[in-house]
Short mmCIF file of C-alpha atoms in Angstrom, two decimals:
data_model
loop_
_atom_site.label_atom_id
_atom_site.label_comp_id
_atom_site.label_asym_id
_atom_site.label_seq_id
_atom_site.Cartn_x
_atom_site.Cartn_y
_atom_site.Cartn_z
CA MET A 1 160.29 126.67 83.79
CA SER A 2 158.71 123.75 86.18
CA PRO A 3 161.38 121.60 87.94
CA ASN A 4 160.95 118.62 85.39
CA GLY A 5 161.45 120.97 82.09
CA LEU A 6 157.88 120.01 80.64
CA GLY A 7 156.37 123.30 81.61
CA ARG A 8 153.38 121.65 84.71
CA PRO A 9 154.53 121.80 88.67
CA ALA A 10 156.14 118.38 90.27
CA LEU A 11 153.30 116.45 91.42
CA ASP A 12 153.43 115.61 95.05
CA ILE A 13 152.23 112.83 95.61
CA ALA A 14 152.23 110.03 92.53
CA ILE A 15 150.52 106.81 92.93
CA VAL A 16 151.86 104.19 89.97
CA ASN A 17 151.58 100.55 89.63
CA ALA A 18 147.56 100.34 90.79
CA LEU A 19 143.98 100.07 88.85
CA VAL A 20 142.71 103.86 90.03
CA TYR A 21 139.38 102.98 88.68
CA THR A 22 138.07 106.15 88.04
CA LEU A 23 133.81 105.45 87.63
CA ASP A 24 134.59 107.54 85.08
CA ALA A 25 131.63 107.13 81.80
CA SER A 26 133.82 104.81 80.22
CA ASP A 27 134.76 102.87 83.82
CA THR A 28 138.38 104.64 82.69
CA VAL A 29 141.38 101.81 84.19
CA ALA A 30 144.37 103.54 84.63
CA GLN A 31 147.68 102.91 86.15
CA ALA A 32 148.01 105.98 87.97
CA VAL A 33 147.11 109.48 89.07
CA GLY A 34 149.34 112.18 90.15
CA ILE A 35 148.01 114.30 93.25
CA ASN A 36 148.67 118.46 93.59
CA GLY A 37 147.40 120.15 96.52
CA ASN A 38 143.58 118.42 97.43
CA THR A 39 143.37 117.56 93.14
CA ILE A 40 143.62 115.12 91.35
CA ALA A 41 145.74 116.68 88.21
CA LEU A 42 146.89 113.85 86.41
CA LEU A 43 145.99 110.20 85.74
CA GLY A 44 146.96 107.91 83.28
CA PRO A 45 150.49 105.17 81.97
CA LYS A 46 153.15 105.01 85.04
CA SER A 47 155.81 107.00 82.89
CA GLU A 48 153.45 108.97 81.93
CA VAL A 49 152.72 110.38 85.44
CA GLN A 50 156.50 109.92 86.62
CA GLU A 51 157.68 112.04 83.60
CA PHE A 52 156.27 115.36 86.30
CA ALA A 53 157.45 113.83 89.59
CA ASP A 54 161.05 115.52 91.35
CA HIS A 55 162.52 114.77 93.98
CA ARG A 56 160.23 116.13 95.87
CA THR A 57 157.24 113.70 94.46
CA ARG A 58 155.95 111.26 97.58
CA VAL A 59 156.26 107.79 95.43
CA ILE A 60 153.70 105.20 96.28
CA ASP A 61 154.34 101.71 94.68
CA ALA A 62 150.18 100.64 94.95
CA ASN A 63 151.82 97.05 93.96
CA GLY A 64 148.92 96.11 91.83
CA HIS A 65 146.00 97.18 94.69
CA VAL A 66 143.18 98.97 93.42
CA VAL A 67 142.08 102.73 93.63
CA LEU A 68 139.23 105.04 94.42
CA PRO A 69 137.81 107.59 94.68
CA GLY A 70 136.99 108.76 97.91
CA PHE A 71 133.69 107.32 99.28
CA VAL A 72 130.58 109.58 99.66
CA ASP A 73 128.09 108.13 102.70
CA ALA A 74 125.23 109.64 101.96
CA HIS A 75 123.64 108.87 105.54
CA THR A 76 125.26 109.20 108.62
CA HIS A 77 125.39 109.87 111.90
CA PHE A 78 128.92 111.03 111.79
CA ALA A 79 128.95 113.57 115.20
CA GLN A 80 127.15 111.11 117.79
CA MET A 81 129.32 107.96 115.67
CA GLY A 82 131.67 110.00 117.22
CA VAL A 83 131.00 110.77 120.67
CA ARG A 84 129.94 107.32 120.99
CA GLU A 85 133.43 105.59 120.77
CA SER A 86 133.96 107.58 124.20
CA GLN A 87 130.81 105.19 125.17
CA LEU A 88 129.85 101.50 125.96
CA ASP A 89 130.41 99.88 122.31
CA LEU A 90 128.00 97.39 122.20
CA SER A 91 127.61 96.36 118.75
CA ASP A 92 129.29 93.18 119.03
CA ALA A 93 127.70 91.85 121.83
CA THR A 94 126.52 88.52 120.88
CA SER A 95 123.76 88.13 123.74
CA LYS A 96 121.78 89.44 126.03
CA HIS A 97 124.28 88.33 129.12
CA GLU A 98 127.42 89.42 127.73
CA ALA A 99 126.05 93.18 126.73
CA LEU A 100 124.73 93.37 130.74
CA GLU A 101 127.73 91.84 132.11
CA ARG A 102 129.70 94.56 130.28
CA VAL A 103 127.44 96.58 132.26
CA ARG A 104 128.05 94.80 135.66
CA ASN A 105 131.86 95.30 135.10
CA LEU A 106 131.80 99.12 134.00
CA ALA A 107 129.25 100.00 136.56
CA ILE A 108 132.36 98.22 139.30
CA THR A 109 134.98 101.08 138.07
CA ARG A 110 132.48 103.77 138.07
CA ALA A 111 131.67 106.27 141.31
CA ASP A 112 127.96 106.10 142.63
CA GLY A 113 125.22 108.36 140.42
CA GLU A 114 127.91 108.33 137.50
CA TRP A 115 126.10 108.17 133.56
CA MET A 116 127.27 104.05 131.96
CA ILE A 117 125.98 105.60 128.37
CA GLY A 118 126.37 103.07 125.44
CA SER A 119 124.90 102.25 122.50
CA GLY A 120 125.55 99.31 119.25
CA TRP A 121 122.87 96.71 120.71
CA ASP A 122 120.47 94.64 118.70
CA GLU A 123 118.63 91.74 120.10
CA SER A 124 117.95 90.24 116.82
CA HIS A 125 121.28 89.00 117.13
CA TRP A 126 121.38 88.09 120.09
CA SER A 127 122.34 84.15 120.76
CA ASP A 128 120.29 84.25 124.28
CA SER A 129 117.42 86.28 123.85
CA ASN A 130 115.74 88.24 121.45
CA GLU A 131 113.46 91.19 123.82
CA TYR A 132 114.70 94.45 124.30
CA MET A 133 116.41 94.91 127.93
CA ASN A 134 114.37 96.01 131.18
CA LYS A 135 114.69 98.15 133.62
CA GLU A 136 114.88 94.70 136.86
CA GLU A 137 117.74 93.32 134.52
CA LEU A 138 120.01 97.03 134.16
CA ASP A 139 118.99 97.32 138.03
CA ALA A 140 120.35 94.05 138.77
CA ALA A 141 123.87 95.00 136.33
CA SER A 142 123.93 98.49 137.91
CA PRO A 143 121.49 99.22 141.26
CA ASN A 144 123.55 102.41 142.13
CA SER A 145 124.67 104.27 138.20
CA PRO A 146 121.76 105.34 135.67
CA VAL A 147 122.20 103.58 132.34
CA LEU A 148 121.50 103.92 129.32
CA LEU A 149 121.39 101.93 126.75
CA ARG A 150 120.30 102.45 122.92
CA ARG A 151 119.34 100.08 120.62
CA VAL A 152 121.57 100.15 116.91
CA ASP A 153 118.87 102.65 114.90
CA GLY A 154 118.13 104.61 117.98
CA HIS A 155 115.02 104.59 117.51
CA LEU A 156 115.34 102.72 121.43
CA ASP A 157 117.00 103.15 125.08
CA CYS A 158 117.19 100.36 127.75
CA VAL A 159 117.40 102.37 130.61
CA ASN A 160 117.61 100.94 134.39
CA THR A 161 115.29 102.62 137.50
CA ARG A 162 117.91 105.32 138.79
CA ALA A 163 117.99 106.41 135.36
CA LEU A 164 114.05 106.99 134.83
CA GLU A 165 114.50 108.83 138.14
CA ILE A 166 116.72 111.14 137.59
CA LEU A 167 114.80 111.58 133.62
CA ASN A 168 112.10 112.17 135.03
CA LEU A 169 110.44 111.88 131.74
CA PRO A 170 106.73 112.40 131.67
CA ARG A 171 104.69 109.12 131.94
CA ASP A 172 102.53 109.43 129.00
CA THR A 173 105.20 110.85 126.62
CA ILE A 174 105.12 109.01 123.29
CA GLY A 175 107.53 105.49 123.76
CA TYR A 176 107.19 105.67 127.30
CA ASP A 177 106.96 102.06 127.55
CA LEU A 178 104.25 100.69 131.09
CA VAL A 179 103.03 97.61 131.64
CA ASP A 180 99.99 97.35 134.41
CA GLY A 181 100.85 101.25 134.57
CA GLU A 182 104.51 100.43 135.66
CA PRO A 183 107.87 101.07 133.62
CA THR A 184 109.58 98.91 131.83
CA GLY A 185 112.89 100.47 131.55
CA VAL A 186 112.06 100.99 127.00
CA LEU A 187 111.92 104.10 125.87
CA LYS A 188 111.10 104.46 122.03
CA GLU A 189 110.54 107.45 119.55
CA ASP A 190 109.54 110.77 121.59
CA ALA A 191 110.73 109.71 124.76
CA VAL A 192 113.80 108.36 123.24
CA GLU A 193 114.92 112.31 122.23
CA LEU A 194 113.56 113.72 125.04
CA ALA A 195 116.85 111.75 126.79
CA ALA A 196 119.02 112.76 124.73
CA GLU A 197 118.35 116.61 124.78
CA LEU A 198 118.78 116.08 128.40
CA LEU A 199 122.07 113.89 127.80
CA GLU A 200 123.09 116.36 125.12
CA PRO A 201 126.91 116.63 124.55
CA SER A 202 128.63 120.11 124.35
CA VAL A 203 129.92 121.96 121.14
CA GLU A 204 133.08 120.91 122.16
CA GLU A 205 132.48 117.37 122.69
CA PHE A 206 130.65 117.61 119.25
CA ALA A 207 133.79 119.14 118.23
CA SER A 208 135.80 115.92 119.41
CA GLY A 209 133.03 113.48 118.12
CA ILE A 210 133.76 114.76 114.97
CA THR A 211 137.26 114.35 114.69
CA THR A 212 137.16 111.20 116.11
CA ALA A 213 134.79 110.27 113.63
CA THR A 214 137.47 111.31 110.73
CA LYS A 215 139.81 108.82 111.75
CA ILE A 216 137.48 106.76 111.21
CA ALA A 217 135.97 107.53 108.44
CA TYR A 218 139.81 107.47 106.62
CA ARG A 219 139.53 103.98 107.30
CA ARG A 220 137.13 103.01 105.56
CA GLY A 221 138.33 105.57 102.81
CA VAL A 222 135.26 108.11 102.86
CA THR A 223 135.47 111.74 102.42
CA SER A 224 132.22 112.71 102.33
CA VAL A 225 129.29 112.24 104.76
CA GLN A 226 126.55 114.11 104.42
CA ASP A 227 125.85 113.94 108.77
CA ALA A 228 121.21 113.46 108.89
CA GLN A 229 119.82 115.25 112.48
CA VAL A 230 122.49 118.16 113.16
CA ASN A 231 121.06 120.62 116.01
CA GLY A 232 121.84 123.74 116.82
CA LYS A 233 124.93 122.41 119.30
CA MET A 234 126.06 119.60 116.42
CA LEU A 235 126.05 122.69 113.66
CA LYS A 236 129.00 125.32 116.25
CA ALA A 237 130.56 122.81 116.30
CA TYR A 238 131.34 121.82 112.60
CA ARG A 239 131.54 125.11 112.23
CA ALA A 240 134.68 126.13 114.73
CA LEU A 241 136.31 122.65 113.34
CA ASN A 242 136.17 124.86 109.89
CA ASP A 243 136.54 127.44 110.79
CA SER A 244 139.78 126.94 112.82
CA GLY A 245 140.87 124.55 109.42
CA GLN A 246 140.35 121.11 111.35
CA LEU A 247 137.11 119.91 109.69
CA ASN A 248 138.98 117.17 107.17
CA ILE A 249 135.84 116.41 105.73
CA ARG A 250 133.32 117.37 103.70
CA ALA A 251 130.30 117.46 105.46
CA ASN A 252 127.10 118.50 104.20
CA LEU A 253 124.77 119.37 107.23
CA MET A 254 121.30 117.64 107.49
CA ILE A 255 119.30 120.30 109.99
CA THR A 256 116.14 119.42 112.50
CA THR A 257 112.70 119.87 111.97
CA ASP A 258 112.92 122.28 114.66
CA LEU A 259 115.17 125.28 113.03
CA LEU A 260 112.98 125.42 110.10
CA ASP A 261 111.57 128.58 110.93
CA GLU A 262 114.95 129.51 111.07
CA LEU A 263 116.61 128.23 107.61
CA VAL A 264 113.12 130.65 106.54
CA ALA A 265 113.50 133.52 108.46
CA LEU A 266 117.76 134.00 106.86
CA GLY A 267 116.83 132.91 104.08
CA LEU A 268 118.98 129.53 103.93
CA GLY A 269 118.76 126.14 102.34
CA ALA A 270 120.98 123.09 100.53
CA GLY A 271 124.12 124.38 99.72
CA PHE A 272 124.55 127.53 101.37
CA GLY A 273 128.59 126.94 102.50
CA ASN A 274 131.96 126.24 100.82
CA ASP A 275 133.49 123.18 99.30
CA ARG A 276 134.13 122.00 102.49
CA LEU A 277 130.85 122.56 104.88
CA GLN A 278 127.58 122.43 103.00
CA LEU A 279 124.04 123.32 104.45
CA GLY A 280 121.83 119.97 103.70
CA PRO A 281 118.72 119.12 103.52
CA LEU A 282 116.26 119.66 106.03
CA LYS A 283 116.01 116.49 108.10
CA VAL A 284 112.14 115.48 109.70
CA PHE A 285 110.92 111.81 110.65
CA SER A 286 107.66 110.60 109.88
CA ASP A 287 107.51 106.74 111.42
CA GLY A 288 110.43 105.02 113.45
CA SER A 289 112.39 102.28 112.91
CA ILE A 290 111.24 97.54 112.40
CA GLY A 291 113.52 96.77 115.01
CA ALA A 292 112.10 99.49 117.68
CA GLY A 293 108.63 97.98 116.24
CA THR A 294 107.76 101.81 115.78
CA ALA A 295 108.25 102.00 111.97
CA ALA A 296 104.46 102.72 110.48
CA LEU A 297 102.43 99.59 108.33
CA THR A 298 99.37 99.77 107.13
CA GLU A 299 99.80 95.44 108.33
CA PRO A 300 100.86 94.68 111.82
CA TYR A 301 103.92 93.73 113.31
CA LEU A 302 104.02 90.13 113.40
CA GLY A 303 102.74 88.48 116.45
CA ASN A 304 100.63 91.76 116.95
CA SER A 305 98.44 91.74 115.81
CA GLU A 306 97.29 95.92 116.88
CA GLU A 307 100.50 96.60 116.04
CA LEU A 308 100.51 99.01 113.19
CA GLY A 309 104.10 101.35 114.54
CA LEU A 310 103.55 105.05 115.01
CA LEU A 311 103.81 108.55 112.89
CA MET A 312 105.53 111.27 114.23
CA TRP A 313 103.59 113.76 112.95
CA SER A 314 99.58 114.06 111.67
CA LYS A 315 98.67 114.59 108.40
CA GLU A 316 98.12 117.57 108.69
CA GLU A 317 101.45 118.91 110.63
CA LEU A 318 103.32 117.48 107.93
CA GLU A 319 102.14 119.08 105.41
CA ASP A 320 103.21 121.66 107.51
CA ILE A 321 106.26 121.26 107.47
CA VAL A 322 106.31 120.46 104.31
CA LEU A 323 105.05 123.39 102.21
CA LYS A 324 105.89 125.80 104.12
CA ALA A 325 109.67 123.93 103.62
CA HIS A 326 109.00 123.13 99.73
CA LYS A 327 107.41 127.31 99.15
CA ASN A 328 110.98 128.40 100.55
CA ASP A 329 113.31 126.62 98.15
CA ILE A 330 114.49 124.72 101.22
CA GLN A 331 115.11 120.73 100.26
CA LEU A 332 113.64 118.33 102.70
CA ALA A 333 114.80 114.47 103.41
CA ILE A 334 111.78 112.92 105.16
CA HIS A 335 113.04 109.48 107.13
CA ALA A 336 110.21 107.29 105.73
CA ILE A 337 110.51 103.31 106.45
CA GLY A 338 107.12 101.69 106.78
CA ASP A 339 104.93 101.67 103.51
CA ARG A 340 102.35 103.73 105.60
CA ALA A 341 104.53 105.94 106.54
CA ILE A 342 106.38 106.62 102.88
CA ASP A 343 102.52 106.95 101.63
CA LEU A 344 101.78 109.99 103.66
CA VAL A 345 105.18 111.67 102.68
CA LEU A 346 104.67 111.27 99.66
CA ASP A 347 101.14 112.19 99.77
CA CYS A 348 102.81 115.53 101.20
CA PHE A 349 104.99 116.10 98.53
CA GLU A 350 101.86 116.05 95.78
CA LYS A 351 99.97 118.66 97.16
CA ALA A 352 103.21 120.40 98.12
CA ASN A 353 103.99 120.64 94.00
CA SER A 354 100.13 120.97 93.26
CA GLN A 355 100.82 124.06 94.85
CA GLN A 356 104.18 124.83 93.49
CA LYS A 357 105.62 122.89 90.87
CA LYS A 358 109.62 122.75 91.76
CA ASP A 359 111.68 120.40 91.66
CA LEU A 360 113.97 120.79 95.23
CA ARG A 361 115.90 116.95 94.97
CA HIS A 362 113.46 116.13 98.11
CA ARG A 363 114.42 113.13 99.60
CA ILE A 364 113.27 110.00 100.96
CA GLU A 365 115.52 108.55 103.60
CA HIS A 366 115.59 104.60 104.12
CA GLY A 367 112.48 103.45 102.17
CA GLU A 368 113.12 100.52 103.37
CA PHE A 369 109.77 99.42 102.48
CA LEU A 370 108.55 101.28 99.40
CA SER A 371 106.16 99.55 96.90
CA GLU A 372 106.74 100.05 93.50
CA GLU A 373 104.07 102.13 92.25
CA GLN A 374 105.49 104.03 95.75
CA ILE A 375 108.39 103.99 93.41
CA ALA A 376 106.08 105.18 90.88
CA ARG A 377 104.80 108.45 92.33
CA MET A 378 108.48 109.27 93.12
CA ARG A 379 109.29 109.26 90.41
CA LYS A 380 106.86 111.30 89.06
CA MET A 381 108.28 113.60 91.54
CA LYS A 382 112.25 113.35 90.94
CA ILE A 383 112.00 112.32 94.09
CA ILE A 384 115.79 110.82 95.98
CA ALA A 385 115.62 107.56 97.15
CA SER A 386 117.78 107.75 100.02
CA MET A 387 118.24 103.74 100.57
CA GLN A 388 121.03 101.85 103.37
CA PRO A 389 122.18 98.68 101.42
CA ASN A 390 123.90 96.74 104.89
CA PHE A 391 120.27 97.15 106.46
CA VAL A 392 120.45 93.95 104.01
CA GLY A 393 123.02 92.14 105.70
CA GLN A 394 122.05 93.19 109.31
CA TRP A 395 118.53 92.54 109.07
CA GLY A 396 117.65 90.65 105.74
CA LEU A 397 118.62 87.39 105.34
CA ALA A 398 116.37 84.47 106.02
CA GLY A 399 115.50 84.03 110.24
CA GLY A 400 117.30 87.63 110.27
CA MET A 401 114.99 90.43 112.16
CA TYR A 402 113.07 91.48 109.57
CA ASP A 403 111.63 88.00 108.95
CA HIS A 404 111.32 88.18 113.22
CA ARG A 405 108.82 91.40 113.14
CA LEU A 406 107.22 91.01 109.43
CA GLY A 407 107.08 87.57 108.41
CA ARG A 408 109.64 86.49 104.78
CA GLU A 409 106.82 87.25 102.99
CA ARG A 410 107.02 90.74 104.25
CA THR A 411 111.10 90.35 104.01
CA THR A 412 111.01 89.57 100.60
CA ARG A 413 110.07 92.89 99.06
CA MET A 414 112.30 94.97 101.64
CA ASN A 415 115.32 97.97 100.33
CA PRO A 416 113.86 96.76 96.81
CA PHE A 417 116.83 98.81 95.08
CA ALA A 418 116.93 96.90 91.58
CA SER A 419 112.99 98.59 91.28
CA VAL A 420 114.37 101.65 92.54
CA ILE A 421 117.75 101.81 90.32
CA LYS A 422 115.03 100.18 86.29
CA SER A 423 112.57 102.62 86.89
CA GLY A 424 114.77 106.45 87.57
CA VAL A 425 114.89 107.29 90.60
CA PRO A 426 117.63 109.27 91.18
CA LEU A 427 118.77 106.24 93.81
CA VAL A 428 122.42 107.37 96.33
CA PHE A 429 122.77 105.03 99.76
CA GLY A 430 124.44 105.69 103.06
CA SER A 431 125.49 103.59 105.83
CA ASP A 432 123.42 104.89 108.47
CA CYS A 433 126.16 103.75 110.58
CA MET A 434 124.73 100.45 111.03
CA PRO A 435 128.18 100.03 110.36
CA PHE A 436 129.61 102.62 109.08
CA ASP A 437 131.74 100.64 106.13
CA PRO A 438 131.17 101.52 102.51
CA LEU A 439 132.72 98.20 101.21
CA TYR A 440 130.12 96.01 103.46
CA GLY A 441 127.03 98.43 102.45
#
């Protein structure tokens, strides 16, 4: 007999006097919810749920507040977000002067030669300048210690002279910015990736970062994430936490493109794992970002008639990746922001489907500049749109970054969520950690 005499085990937790939005097909709203272990055991009126409580049940009075299912963030950089918590945060810097002053103040506390790494800055939100920081400005702030400051979108770094000397990147690297043969201190795309590899955290640091990020997720109501760029070290960190019972969030991992051959050889793909930790799609970048001026467009960026952004792969190279993944039943999640990049990705998907028609639930990540024609092509191939509503608030309002880079007319066509939904294309939302906050999104 159960403790309550009703043939059902007593609840571990009972949340009562709540507005419980179940988000089921009928939009059911309940007054109370009962939980056993990690399972929602009961939904209903307060009186019904309380029948299954006893002296051991933790009863939470919600006082009329809303209770929602845990949020799922479909596009994060979760491990990296946690690591950044121990670095210089420039996300709330309101001017270039303030950002540089924070670097200067931190440099005073650091030993000569000690790296200073920061992130989160966004020049489109600065009051005194919309220009990236250059090496001369960073040299003045930190003449003796190397500095690397990553833009909020992760596609651009600003570094000082000391950092350039230590990194020693080849000057012909794509994204290594030169003016009259001299480095400006601005790194984009491939140059950013090379710098990241040289300064990559350890497995232990990533594991600590995941734990830190999980605490942030709890505060935001997020219980499941997709980490959108997981390499070998991050995978080891997630696995170590999972094996030791310390991974306290559901994580689906998008594996980096360089591991495609390993996935093929091992016969692994999306869904492999358990309820807590699973492999997700293969993550591929086809272009950069609007903020870094590297998203691949069909028409030039505003104020620069020659700048169309960057494609990360030639058509032949991207086709090879897509065809190999598709042939081996590996789901793809391809970053494509500009309309030129989206066209290229869709061309590759169409070629793969023409050779072997499969429903692998391939995805386009971001799709900020989707056209109606491209949406129709996605619908035909059952491509998922993985998009970020927070980008509208960050950059899509009048006078925002989209306006400065693209002009108002093109800005009004960005992030067409309603068109995607009306067309029947599956749509998922993620934050991209800009910011990591589903309610803001």
